[in-house]
Each structure stands twice: as C-alpha cells, then as structure tokens.
mmCIF file of C-alpha atoms in Angstrom:
data_model
loop_
_atom_site.group_PDB
_atom_site.id
_atom_site.type_symbol
_atom_site.label_atom_id
_atom_site.label_comp_id
_atom_site.label_asym_id
_atom_site.label_seq_id
_atom_site.Cartn_x
_atom_site.Cartn_y
_atom_site.Cartn_z
ATOM 1 C CA MET A 1 46.235 26.602 52.899
ATOM 2 C CA SER A 2 44.963 28.415 56.016
ATOM 3 C CA LEU A 3 41.830 30.433 55.390
ATOM 4 C CA SER A 4 43.028 33.244 57.641
ATOM 5 C CA SER A 5 46.438 33.526 56.048
ATOM 6 C CA LYS A 6 47.301 35.977 53.337
ATOM 7 C CA ALA A 7 47.247 35.011 49.691
ATOM 8 C CA THR A 8 50.254 33.136 48.399
ATOM 9 C CA GLY A 9 49.805 34.309 44.848
ATOM 10 C CA LYS A 10 49.135 30.787 43.489
ATOM 11 C CA ALA A 11 46.117 30.064 41.322
ATOM 12 C CA ALA A 12 43.209 28.484 43.150
ATOM 13 C CA THR A 13 42.620 24.770 42.688
ATOM 14 C CA ALA A 14 39.301 22.906 42.846
ATOM 15 C CA GLU A 15 40.262 21.694 46.324
ATOM 16 C CA ASP A 16 40.823 25.278 47.431
ATOM 17 C CA LEU A 17 37.383 26.223 46.187
ATOM 18 C CA VAL A 18 35.686 23.382 48.022
ATOM 19 C CA ARG A 19 37.470 24.454 51.223
ATOM 20 C CA ALA A 20 36.275 27.972 50.577
ATOM 21 C CA ALA A 21 32.684 26.807 50.178
ATOM 22 C CA GLN A 22 32.915 24.840 53.432
ATOM 23 C CA ALA A 23 34.378 27.870 55.177
ATOM 24 C CA LEU A 24 31.545 30.042 53.951
ATOM 25 C CA SER A 25 29.086 27.466 55.255
ATOM 26 C CA LYS A 26 30.711 27.594 58.711
ATOM 27 C CA TYR A 27 30.778 31.365 58.529
ATOM 28 C CA GLY A 28 27.050 31.456 57.857
ATOM 29 C CA GLN A 29 26.314 29.032 60.695
ATOM 30 C CA ALA A 30 28.428 30.927 63.181
ATOM 31 C CA SER A 31 26.799 34.236 62.396
ATOM 32 C CA SER A 32 23.217 32.962 62.465
ATOM 33 C CA PRO A 33 21.142 34.508 65.289
ATOM 34 C CA GLY A 34 20.810 32.411 68.388
ATOM 35 C CA ARG A 35 23.525 29.887 67.372
ATOM 36 C CA ALA A 36 26.904 29.418 68.974
ATOM 37 C CA ALA A 37 29.971 29.221 66.789
ATOM 38 C CA PRO A 38 31.568 25.758 66.539
ATOM 39 C CA VAL A 39 34.829 25.179 68.347
ATOM 40 C CA ASP A 40 36.813 25.079 65.116
ATOM 41 C CA ALA A 41 34.922 27.943 63.513
ATOM 42 C CA VAL A 42 36.827 30.331 61.300
ATOM 43 C CA ASP A 43 37.729 33.651 62.839
ATOM 44 C CA HIS A 44 35.294 35.576 60.676
ATOM 45 C CA THR A 45 36.270 38.883 62.192
ATOM 46 C CA SER A 46 39.414 38.811 60.088
ATOM 47 C CA PHE A 47 38.245 36.616 57.176
ATOM 48 C CA GLU A 48 37.801 38.207 53.798
ATOM 49 C CA PRO A 49 37.151 36.390 50.490
ATOM 50 C CA GLU A 50 40.020 38.287 48.908
ATOM 51 C CA GLU A 51 42.470 36.492 51.203
ATOM 52 C CA LEU A 52 41.946 33.309 49.173
ATOM 53 C CA ASN A 53 43.335 34.999 46.079
ATOM 54 C CA VAL A 54 40.272 33.683 44.174
ATOM 55 C CA PRO A 55 38.184 36.025 41.998
ATOM 56 C CA GLN A 56 34.741 36.256 43.516
ATOM 57 C CA ARG A 57 33.019 35.247 40.275
ATOM 58 C CA ARG A 58 35.437 32.498 39.298
ATOM 59 C CA TRP A 59 33.937 29.014 38.825
ATOM 60 C CA GLY A 60 30.384 30.249 38.506
ATOM 61 C CA GLY A 61 30.510 32.590 41.482
ATOM 62 C CA VAL A 62 31.602 30.253 44.251
ATOM 63 C CA LEU A 63 32.576 33.230 46.374
ATOM 64 C CA ASN A 64 30.051 35.702 45.091
ATOM 65 C CA ALA A 65 29.937 37.834 48.272
ATOM 66 C CA GLY A 66 27.905 35.173 50.090
ATOM 67 C CA SER A 67 24.902 35.546 47.756
ATOM 68 C CA ARG A 68 24.588 31.773 47.463
ATOM 69 C CA ASN A 69 24.795 29.037 50.011
ATOM 70 C CA SER A 70 27.658 26.547 49.934
ATOM 71 C CA SER A 71 25.640 23.675 48.372
ATOM 72 C CA HIS A 72 24.786 25.811 45.345
ATOM 73 C CA ALA A 73 28.409 26.906 45.127
ATOM 74 C CA VAL A 74 29.669 23.315 45.092
ATOM 75 C CA ASP A 75 27.031 22.373 42.478
ATOM 76 C CA ASP A 76 28.232 25.197 40.261
ATOM 77 C CA LEU A 77 31.809 24.093 40.740
ATOM 78 C CA ALA A 78 30.906 20.504 39.736
ATOM 79 C CA ALA A 79 29.127 21.773 36.616
ATOM 80 C CA GLU A 80 32.123 23.874 35.622
ATOM 81 C CA MET A 81 34.490 20.949 36.113
ATOM 82 C CA ARG A 82 32.187 18.641 34.120
ATOM 83 C CA ALA A 83 32.157 21.141 31.241
ATOM 84 C CA HIS A 84 35.947 21.299 31.370
ATOM 85 C CA ARG A 85 36.265 17.514 31.204
ATOM 86 C CA LEU A 86 33.815 17.398 28.292
ATOM 87 C CA GLN A 87 35.807 20.029 26.429
ATOM 88 C CA GLN A 88 38.995 18.050 26.965
ATOM 89 C CA LEU A 89 37.369 14.876 25.576
ATOM 90 C CA LEU A 90 35.766 16.493 22.511
ATOM 91 C CA GLN A 91 38.650 18.769 21.646
ATOM 92 C CA GLY A 92 41.177 16.011 22.189
ATOM 93 C CA ARG A 93 39.245 13.593 19.983
ATOM 94 C CA ARG A 94 38.798 16.203 17.248
ATOM 95 C CA GLU A 95 42.480 17.073 17.265
ATOM 96 C CA TYR A 96 43.407 13.385 17.207
ATOM 97 C CA LEU A 97 41.349 13.072 14.004
ATOM 98 C CA LYS A 98 43.043 16.234 12.677
ATOM 99 C CA LEU A 99 39.688 17.942 12.143
ATOM 100 C CA ARG A 100 38.786 21.600 12.445
ATOM 101 C CA GLN A 101 35.664 22.700 14.284
ATOM 102 C CA GLU A 102 34.136 23.697 10.945
ATOM 103 C CA GLU A 103 34.580 20.154 9.619
ATOM 104 C CA VAL A 104 32.919 18.563 12.641
ATOM 105 C CA ALA A 105 30.110 21.120 12.421
ATOM 106 C CA GLU A 106 29.581 20.143 8.780
ATOM 107 C CA ARG A 107 29.234 16.485 9.796
ATOM 108 C CA LEU A 108 26.597 17.550 12.320
ATOM 109 C CA ASN A 109 24.777 19.828 9.841
ATOM 110 C CA MET A 110 25.153 22.830 12.107
ATOM 111 C CA SER A 111 27.088 26.060 12.234
ATOM 112 C CA ALA A 112 30.660 26.139 13.505
ATOM 113 C CA ARG A 113 29.518 28.527 16.234
ATOM 114 C CA ASN A 114 26.925 26.066 17.531
ATOM 115 C CA TYR A 115 29.417 23.217 17.495
ATOM 116 C CA GLY A 116 31.858 25.431 19.367
ATOM 117 C CA ASN A 117 29.237 25.700 22.115
ATOM 118 C CA TRP A 118 28.879 21.918 22.142
ATOM 119 C CA GLU A 119 32.616 21.449 22.486
ATOM 120 C CA ARG A 120 32.797 23.962 25.336
ATOM 121 C CA GLY A 121 29.936 22.220 27.108
ATOM 122 C CA VAL A 122 27.669 25.257 26.830
ATOM 123 C CA VAL A 123 24.547 23.096 26.490
ATOM 124 C CA LYS A 124 21.804 23.163 29.098
ATOM 125 C CA GLU A 125 20.424 19.707 28.347
ATOM 126 C CA TRP A 126 22.178 16.836 26.608
ATOM 127 C CA THR A 127 19.816 14.375 24.941
ATOM 128 C CA ASP A 128 20.780 10.849 23.927
ATOM 129 C CA GLU A 129 20.273 11.805 20.293
ATOM 130 C CA LYS A 130 22.696 14.743 20.550
ATOM 131 C CA LEU A 131 25.326 12.640 22.269
ATOM 132 C CA PHE A 132 25.071 9.823 19.735
ATOM 133 C CA GLN A 133 25.318 12.331 16.864
ATOM 134 C CA LEU A 134 28.371 13.861 18.494
ATOM 135 C CA ALA A 135 29.949 10.446 18.995
ATOM 136 C CA ASP A 136 29.337 9.580 15.350
ATOM 137 C CA ALA A 137 30.802 12.858 14.063
ATOM 138 C CA LEU A 138 33.950 12.269 16.145
ATOM 139 C CA GLU A 139 34.137 8.576 15.166
ATOM 140 C CA MET A 140 34.122 7.393 18.757
ATOM 141 C CA THR A 141 34.517 3.782 19.799
ATOM 142 C CA GLU A 142 31.968 2.199 22.135
ATOM 143 C CA SER A 143 34.171 2.781 25.170
ATOM 144 C CA GLN A 144 34.574 6.439 24.191
ATOM 145 C CA VAL A 145 30.806 6.747 23.788
ATOM 146 C CA ALA A 146 30.355 5.354 27.302
ATOM 147 C CA ARG A 147 32.830 7.929 28.660
ATOM 148 C CA LEU A 148 31.059 10.714 26.761
ATOM 149 C CA PHE A 149 27.739 9.808 28.421
ATOM 150 C CA LEU A 150 29.304 9.556 31.878
ATOM 151 C CA ILE A 151 30.822 13.015 31.576
ATOM 152 C CA ALA A 152 27.836 14.728 29.940
ATOM 153 C CA VAL A 153 24.869 13.128 31.748
ATOM 154 C CA ASP A 154 26.505 11.034 34.504
ATOM 155 C CA ARG A 155 25.214 7.661 33.248
ATOM 156 C CA HIS A 156 25.947 4.985 30.714
ATOM 157 C CA PRO A 157 24.320 5.100 27.261
ATOM 158 C CA PRO A 158 21.012 3.225 27.178
ATOM 159 C CA ALA A 159 21.205 -0.299 25.859
ATOM 160 C CA ASP A 160 20.129 -0.845 22.245
ATOM 161 C CA ALA A 161 19.365 2.864 21.856
ATOM 162 C CA ARG A 162 22.036 3.890 19.357
ATOM 163 C CA PRO A 163 20.147 5.381 16.370
ATOM 164 C CA SER A 164 20.122 3.248 13.222
ATOM 165 C CA GLY A 165 21.601 6.136 11.244
ATOM 166 C CA VAL A 166 24.755 6.183 13.357
ATOM 167 C CA ARG A 167 27.559 4.313 11.625
ATOM 168 C CA GLU A 168 29.113 1.282 13.295
ATOM 169 C CA ARG A 169 32.794 2.010 13.546
ATOM 170 C CA ARG A 170 35.402 -0.579 12.672
ATOM 171 C CA ASN A 171 37.066 -1.582 15.915
ATOM 172 C CA PRO A 172 40.186 -3.704 15.351
ATOM 173 C CA SER A 173 40.390 -4.761 19.000
ATOM 174 C CA MET A 174 36.801 -6.032 18.933
ATOM 175 C CA GLU A 175 37.355 -7.794 15.627
ATOM 176 C CA ALA A 176 40.240 -9.628 17.250
ATOM 177 C CA PHE A 177 38.210 -10.335 20.405
ATOM 178 C CA LEU A 178 35.290 -12.090 18.676
ATOM 179 C CA PRO A 179 37.284 -15.003 17.191
ATOM 180 C CA ASP A 180 39.010 -15.530 20.537
ATOM 181 C CA TYR A 181 35.651 -15.486 22.293
ATOM 182 C CA ALA A 182 34.304 -18.032 19.792
ATOM 183 C CA THR A 183 37.247 -20.272 20.676
ATOM 184 C CA ALA A 184 36.376 -19.965 24.361
ATOM 185 C CA MET A 185 32.737 -20.882 23.614
ATOM 186 C CA GLU A 186 33.902 -24.085 21.930
ATOM 187 C CA ALA A 187 35.066 -25.373 25.305
ATOM 188 C CA LEU A 188 31.463 -25.406 26.579
ATOM 189 C CA SER A 189 29.502 -28.652 26.504
ATOM 190 C CA LEU A 190 26.178 -26.770 26.516
ATOM 191 C CA PRO A 191 24.745 -25.132 23.378
ATOM 192 C CA SER A 192 25.651 -21.452 23.365
ATOM 193 C CA PHE A 193 25.166 -18.678 20.829
ATOM 194 C CA VAL A 194 25.588 -14.912 20.471
ATOM 195 C CA ILE A 195 22.863 -12.700 18.974
ATOM 196 C CA ASP A 196 22.356 -9.022 18.168
ATOM 197 C CA GLN A 197 19.252 -6.897 18.814
ATOM 198 C CA ARG A 198 17.494 -8.543 15.840
ATOM 199 C CA TRP A 199 18.249 -12.050 17.168
ATOM 200 C CA GLN A 200 20.602 -12.582 14.262
ATOM 201 C CA VAL A 201 23.055 -15.284 15.308
ATOM 202 C CA ARG A 202 26.625 -13.977 15.264
ATOM 203 C CA LEU A 203 28.566 -16.761 17.027
ATOM 204 C CA THR A 204 27.799 -20.403 17.863
ATOM 205 C CA ASN A 205 29.640 -23.331 19.400
ATOM 206 C CA SER A 206 29.697 -26.979 18.299
ATOM 207 C CA ALA A 207 27.153 -28.020 20.920
ATOM 208 C CA TYR A 208 24.664 -25.493 19.489
ATOM 209 C CA ARG A 209 25.253 -26.601 15.912
ATOM 210 C CA ASN A 210 24.911 -30.286 16.899
ATOM 211 C CA LEU A 211 21.570 -29.568 18.542
ATOM 212 C CA PHE A 212 20.141 -28.367 15.235
ATOM 213 C CA ARG A 213 21.939 -30.690 12.834
ATOM 214 C CA GLY A 214 19.916 -32.475 10.186
ATOM 215 C CA LEU A 215 17.378 -29.681 9.614
ATOM 216 C CA ARG A 216 16.288 -28.966 6.072
ATOM 217 C CA ASN A 217 17.817 -25.904 4.479
ATOM 218 C CA GLN A 218 15.509 -22.905 4.847
ATOM 219 C CA PRO A 219 17.353 -19.735 3.728
ATOM 220 C CA GLY A 220 17.141 -16.958 6.326
ATOM 221 C CA ALA A 221 15.389 -19.184 8.884
ATOM 222 C CA MET A 222 18.173 -21.524 9.930
ATOM 223 C CA PRO A 223 19.091 -21.583 13.652
ATOM 224 C CA THR A 224 22.543 -20.298 12.722
ATOM 225 C CA ASP A 225 20.979 -17.317 10.881
ATOM 226 C CA ASN A 226 18.253 -15.871 13.109
ATOM 227 C CA PHE A 227 16.765 -17.616 16.130
ATOM 228 C CA LEU A 228 13.430 -15.808 15.935
ATOM 229 C CA ARG A 229 12.977 -16.617 12.245
ATOM 230 C CA PHE A 230 13.953 -20.224 12.902
ATOM 231 C CA GLY A 231 11.346 -20.714 15.601
ATOM 232 C CA LEU A 232 8.615 -18.898 13.670
ATOM 233 C CA PHE A 233 9.165 -19.947 10.064
ATOM 234 C CA HIS A 234 11.306 -23.081 9.781
ATOM 235 C CA PRO A 235 9.100 -26.093 8.926
ATOM 236 C CA ASP A 236 11.196 -28.411 11.127
ATOM 237 C CA ALA A 237 11.405 -26.156 14.177
ATOM 238 C CA SER A 238 9.068 -28.396 16.173
ATOM 239 C CA ALA A 239 11.484 -31.293 15.700
ATOM 240 C CA VAL A 240 13.741 -29.624 18.265
ATOM 241 C CA LEU A 241 11.418 -27.202 20.077
ATOM 242 C CA VAL A 242 9.095 -29.848 21.492
ATOM 243 C CA ASP A 243 6.431 -27.862 23.377
ATOM 244 C CA PHE A 244 6.164 -25.818 20.232
ATOM 245 C CA ASP A 245 3.101 -23.709 21.058
ATOM 246 C CA ASP A 246 4.836 -22.267 24.132
ATOM 247 C CA TRP A 247 8.073 -21.731 22.198
ATOM 248 C CA ARG A 248 6.222 -19.932 19.411
ATOM 249 C CA LEU A 249 4.287 -17.655 21.767
ATOM 250 C CA SER A 250 7.449 -16.785 23.665
ATOM 251 C CA LEU A 251 9.230 -15.970 20.381
ATOM 252 C CA LEU A 252 6.349 -13.743 19.279
ATOM 253 C CA ALA A 253 6.449 -11.994 22.649
ATOM 254 C CA GLN A 254 10.197 -11.511 22.256
ATOM 255 C CA LEU A 255 9.599 -9.985 18.812
ATOM 256 C CA ALA A 256 7.138 -7.520 20.360
ATOM 257 C CA THR A 257 9.694 -6.607 23.054
ATOM 258 C CA SER A 258 12.473 -6.121 20.497
ATOM 259 C CA LEU A 259 10.192 -3.876 18.419
ATOM 260 C CA GLU A 260 9.433 -1.727 21.467
ATOM 261 C CA ARG A 261 13.155 -1.226 22.112
ATOM 262 C CA ASN A 262 14.091 -0.733 18.442
ATOM 263 C CA ASP A 263 10.958 0.554 16.717
ATOM 264 C CA GLN A 264 12.940 2.067 13.829
ATOM 265 C CA ASP A 265 14.857 -1.103 12.964
ATOM 266 C CA PRO A 266 13.943 -2.039 9.351
ATOM 267 C CA GLU A 267 14.709 -5.762 9.707
ATOM 268 C CA LEU A 268 12.577 -6.155 12.829
ATOM 269 C CA GLY A 269 9.832 -4.252 10.998
ATOM 270 C CA ALA A 270 10.103 -6.634 8.061
ATOM 271 C CA LEU A 271 9.873 -9.646 10.400
ATOM 272 C CA HIS A 272 6.814 -8.123 12.039
ATOM 273 C CA LEU A 273 5.211 -7.712 8.606
ATOM 274 C CA GLU A 274 5.918 -11.353 7.724
ATOM 275 C CA VAL A 275 4.201 -12.458 10.922
ATOM 276 C CA HIS A 276 1.087 -10.474 10.016
ATOM 277 C CA ARG A 277 1.054 -11.980 6.529
ATOM 278 C CA HIS A 278 1.042 -15.480 8.011
ATOM 279 C CA PRO A 279 -2.566 -16.269 9.126
ATOM 280 C CA THR A 280 -1.649 -18.634 11.975
ATOM 281 C CA LEU A 281 1.122 -16.435 13.326
ATOM 282 C CA ARG A 282 -0.981 -13.280 12.960
ATOM 283 C CA ASN A 283 -3.810 -14.768 15.039
ATOM 284 C CA ALA A 284 -1.332 -16.011 17.650
ATOM 285 C CA TYR A 285 0.361 -12.593 17.779
ATOM 286 C CA LEU A 286 -2.884 -10.628 18.129
ATOM 287 C CA ASP A 287 -4.798 -12.962 20.417
ATOM 288 C CA ASP A 288 -2.995 -15.860 22.084
ATOM 289 C CA MET A 289 0.205 -13.970 22.803
ATOM 290 C CA GLN A 290 -1.595 -11.284 24.804
ATOM 291 C CA THR A 291 -2.959 -13.917 27.186
ATOM 292 C CA TRP A 292 0.387 -15.717 27.355
ATOM 293 C CA VAL A 293 2.202 -12.489 28.247
ATOM 294 C CA LEU A 294 -0.016 -11.930 31.283
ATOM 295 C CA GLY A 295 1.429 -15.079 32.835
ATOM 296 C CA ALA A 296 4.890 -15.558 31.387
ATOM 297 C CA GLY A 297 5.958 -12.027 30.440
ATOM 298 C CA THR A 298 7.502 -10.806 27.222
ATOM 299 C CA ASP A 299 11.195 -11.569 27.619
ATOM 300 C CA LEU A 300 12.207 -15.022 26.408
ATOM 301 C CA VAL A 301 15.664 -14.917 27.979
ATOM 302 C CA HIS A 302 14.804 -13.349 31.331
ATOM 303 C CA HIS A 303 11.722 -15.457 32.030
ATOM 304 C CA TYR A 304 12.695 -17.760 34.879
ATOM 305 C CA GLY A 305 9.521 -19.807 35.041
ATOM 306 C CA LYS A 306 9.003 -23.386 33.868
ATOM 307 C CA PRO A 307 11.763 -24.584 31.494
ATOM 308 C CA ARG A 308 10.735 -25.702 28.028
ATOM 309 C CA THR A 309 11.454 -29.010 26.364
ATOM 310 C CA ILE A 310 13.719 -29.766 23.436
ATOM 311 C CA ARG A 311 14.586 -32.953 21.545
ATOM 312 C CA HIS A 312 18.263 -33.495 20.840
ATOM 313 C CA PRO A 313 18.986 -35.405 17.601
ATOM 314 C CA ASP A 314 21.428 -37.641 19.468
ATOM 315 C CA PRO A 315 19.289 -40.548 20.766
ATOM 316 C CA LEU A 316 21.611 -40.928 23.747
ATOM 317 C CA ILE A 317 20.568 -37.438 24.831
ATOM 318 C CA GLY A 318 16.994 -37.325 23.562
ATOM 319 C CA LEU A 319 14.466 -35.169 25.368
ATOM 320 C CA ARG A 320 15.825 -32.523 27.694
ATOM 321 C CA SER A 321 14.562 -29.671 29.813
ATOM 322 C CA CYS A 322 15.896 -26.366 28.446
ATOM 323 C CA ARG A 323 16.348 -23.010 30.084
ATOM 324 C CA LEU A 324 17.865 -19.995 28.291
ATOM 325 C CA ILE A 325 20.374 -18.075 30.405
ATOM 326 C CA GLU A 326 22.102 -14.839 29.414
ATOM 327 C CA GLU A 327 25.842 -14.653 30.137
ATOM 328 C CA THR A 328 27.185 -11.570 28.393
ATOM 329 C CA PRO A 329 30.642 -10.059 29.050
ATOM 330 C CA ARG A 330 31.084 -6.301 28.809
ATOM 331 C CA PRO A 331 32.907 -6.316 25.432
ATOM 332 C CA LEU A 332 29.878 -7.998 23.853
ATOM 333 C CA GLN A 333 27.455 -5.666 25.631
ATOM 334 C CA ALA A 334 29.355 -2.666 24.272
ATOM 335 C CA ARG A 335 28.783 -3.991 20.779
ATOM 336 C CA GLY A 336 25.061 -4.598 21.377
ATOM 337 C CA LEU A 337 25.463 -8.381 21.492
ATOM 338 C CA VAL A 338 24.048 -10.931 23.924
ATOM 339 C CA ARG A 339 25.312 -14.417 24.639
ATOM 340 C CA ILE A 340 22.717 -17.076 25.468
ATOM 341 C CA THR A 341 23.435 -20.543 26.820
ATOM 342 C CA MET A 342 20.854 -23.324 26.589
ATOM 343 C CA VAL A 343 21.086 -25.198 29.873
ATOM 344 C CA LEU A 344 19.971 -28.770 29.196
ATOM 345 C CA THR A 345 19.008 -31.003 32.109
ATOM 346 C CA GLU A 346 17.244 -34.329 32.446
ATOM 347 C CA LEU A 347 13.480 -34.279 32.650
ATOM 348 C CA GLU A 348 12.137 -35.438 35.984
ATOM 349 C CA THR A 349 8.902 -36.906 34.677
ATOM 350 C CA LEU A 350 7.539 -36.770 31.165
ATOM 351 C CA ASP A 351 4.598 -38.358 29.461
ATOM 352 C CA GLU A 352 5.867 -38.624 25.875
ATOM 353 C CA SER A 353 2.398 -39.485 24.601
ATOM 354 C CA ALA A 354 1.320 -35.955 25.541
ATOM 355 C CA LEU A 355 4.035 -34.386 23.401
ATOM 356 C CA PRO A 356 3.429 -33.433 19.785
ATOM 357 C CA GLU A 357 4.971 -35.729 17.205
ATOM 358 C CA ALA A 358 8.325 -34.465 15.992
ATOM 359 C CA ALA A 359 8.551 -33.188 12.470
ATOM 360 C CA THR A 360 10.490 -35.284 10.013
ATOM 361 C CA CYS A 361 13.963 -33.964 9.248
ATOM 362 C CA ASN A 362 15.902 -34.702 6.107
ATOM 363 C CA ALA A 363 19.529 -35.292 6.964
#
C-alpha cells in the first residue's frame, strides 16, 4: 500500500502499522532542522495519518499525532500482538476444556473479573508463579506450558521450578514415549539411567543393573531406587564406588545443589534431615564438603575434572575409570528428567594397594 495514496477502506494489518511507524520515522528525520531529506523520503507535504485508514489510537497509539517516536510505537504494537496471542491461547484452551471463565477463576481462587484480565493479557508483570498457576488451572501439558511462557515472558519456563503444589498432568504421549526410550537405552553397552530432581531412578538399562548386581537389599537405598540414597546410606556402596570418600562428598554436594533448586521439596528435605541425623555424614556435610566444593564444585554430573573409580562385579571388567555424562533429550527435559550415562574406560595406572578394601556383598 502506498503511503501517499488514499485509503482503500480495508482494515489495517500489523504489516501496515509497521510501515506506518517507519514512515513516521522518515518523516521526523526529513523535517529535523539542518538535515536533508533522504532520496526515498515520503512526500510529507501531502501525507496525513488519516490516509492510512488507521485510527490514530489503534494498537496503543501507533499513529498518535506523532507524540511518540517510531521505536515506542513498534514496542506498543508488539505488546498488543503478544496480548492477542496470549488471549487466543488461554481462551482456546479454556473452551477446549469446556470451562467458563468463572470456573477457571474458581480454580485460581480469584474473581471472574480478575481472571478475565488474565485471559485478555491485561497484566503488567507475569511471574513464574502466576504462569504455573494458570497452566495448572487450564490443565496444560508441558509443551503448552513452554508456549505459555514464550508468549507471556518471551522465555522458556525455568528448569525444575514448577511449584510442588502444581499437579502433574497425565500425558498419554509421554507415557508411551518412556517405554520406547527404555528400549533404546537397552542397546547401550554403558550403564545408563534416568533420574528426576530428587535423584529417584526412573529408568535403567541392563548394563546399569549388572554394575550393581549382588548388593544386599536395602529398602529405599538401592541403586535402582535413588542414586543419592544408595551412595550415602547403602552399606555396600563402597564395593562399587571405589574412591568412596570422593564419591560421598560429591553426592553430599549434589544434595546441597538439589536443595537450593528445590527448597520446598519434602523428599529432599527428608533426605537432608537423615544426613544430619547420621554423625559421620553430618560432619562431612558441614565441614569436609565445604572444602571439597571449593575445588570440585557442587554439581556431580557437570563436574568435568578427574574421573572417579568404580569396581565392576564382573572380574573380566574389574576396576574402571568412571565419568558421569548427561545426555537428555527434550521430551525427558520437559518432564523434569535427566539421563546419565556412566562412561567406563580402562585405568591408565592404578596402585590397587592404595584403594580401600571393597565391602563384602551377599549375592
């Protein structure tokens, strides 16, 4: 559409408005004192905002008689379009669930009028808590939650930040994905396992289970239950985790990191309490771990320093260097899960006399 032509009678589109903002910018430059008009400048002697057939206060005042510069006008336009997209998402989801605004408002413990403002995007600041509450009230899947964050705050939801009170929705596609992913893990020759934010083990492969075979039964502290509990509380943990003092300090540091990220998680809190009730672990947590963290850091998985040592129960494999590597596909990330592979390699040199004696395991 030519800016100097007469109105066609059609409603203005977003593209028209951006062109209008650019034209106003050129108009301002051309009419500034001491500056020459560009070659392709608009003929402002005949240009009038009304010729665009756009109300001057439409889209937040993009053409508000030149009272704003073009950058502010485009920002306002982007905000209006974002609010429109948010309304489409929320209203569409609510109607898909066959809910009235009053019913959604009741789920959110607010008035229908306030929820109406949320649905229209009339909110100055969206917090993570508000967005998660909204996602829960509208029974959104993880992918829908991600889209909600992108539209409302232009970023993905923070990892492991979904409030504990928000219900985990049943996702048939994910429930079908996990068994298939477990089948894919079986093809790996290296021990691999999938954990949640509490280090509860959700999936394992045969190589992982073989690594820990023969351990005595310790309810709640088996390596197929919770990796942190196994390393901290299982009496036979040192049979596999050879340089056990380093393993234990790294596990305690990982517990501290997990608590920082999920300080309201009741199970992590309970594990923390158990550590403090155990004299040896309490002293290691309060004293030794602080020194260890200064050198090695707090993250067990993302520490790329010296690999640790493990002892495989198969005598043909025996002692191996072990490094934990995270390899997590997006479907697992969306569910708050992490896949860890234990990369086992031959030790270059090792003085076995310097290693602690392995604990006895009852097969």
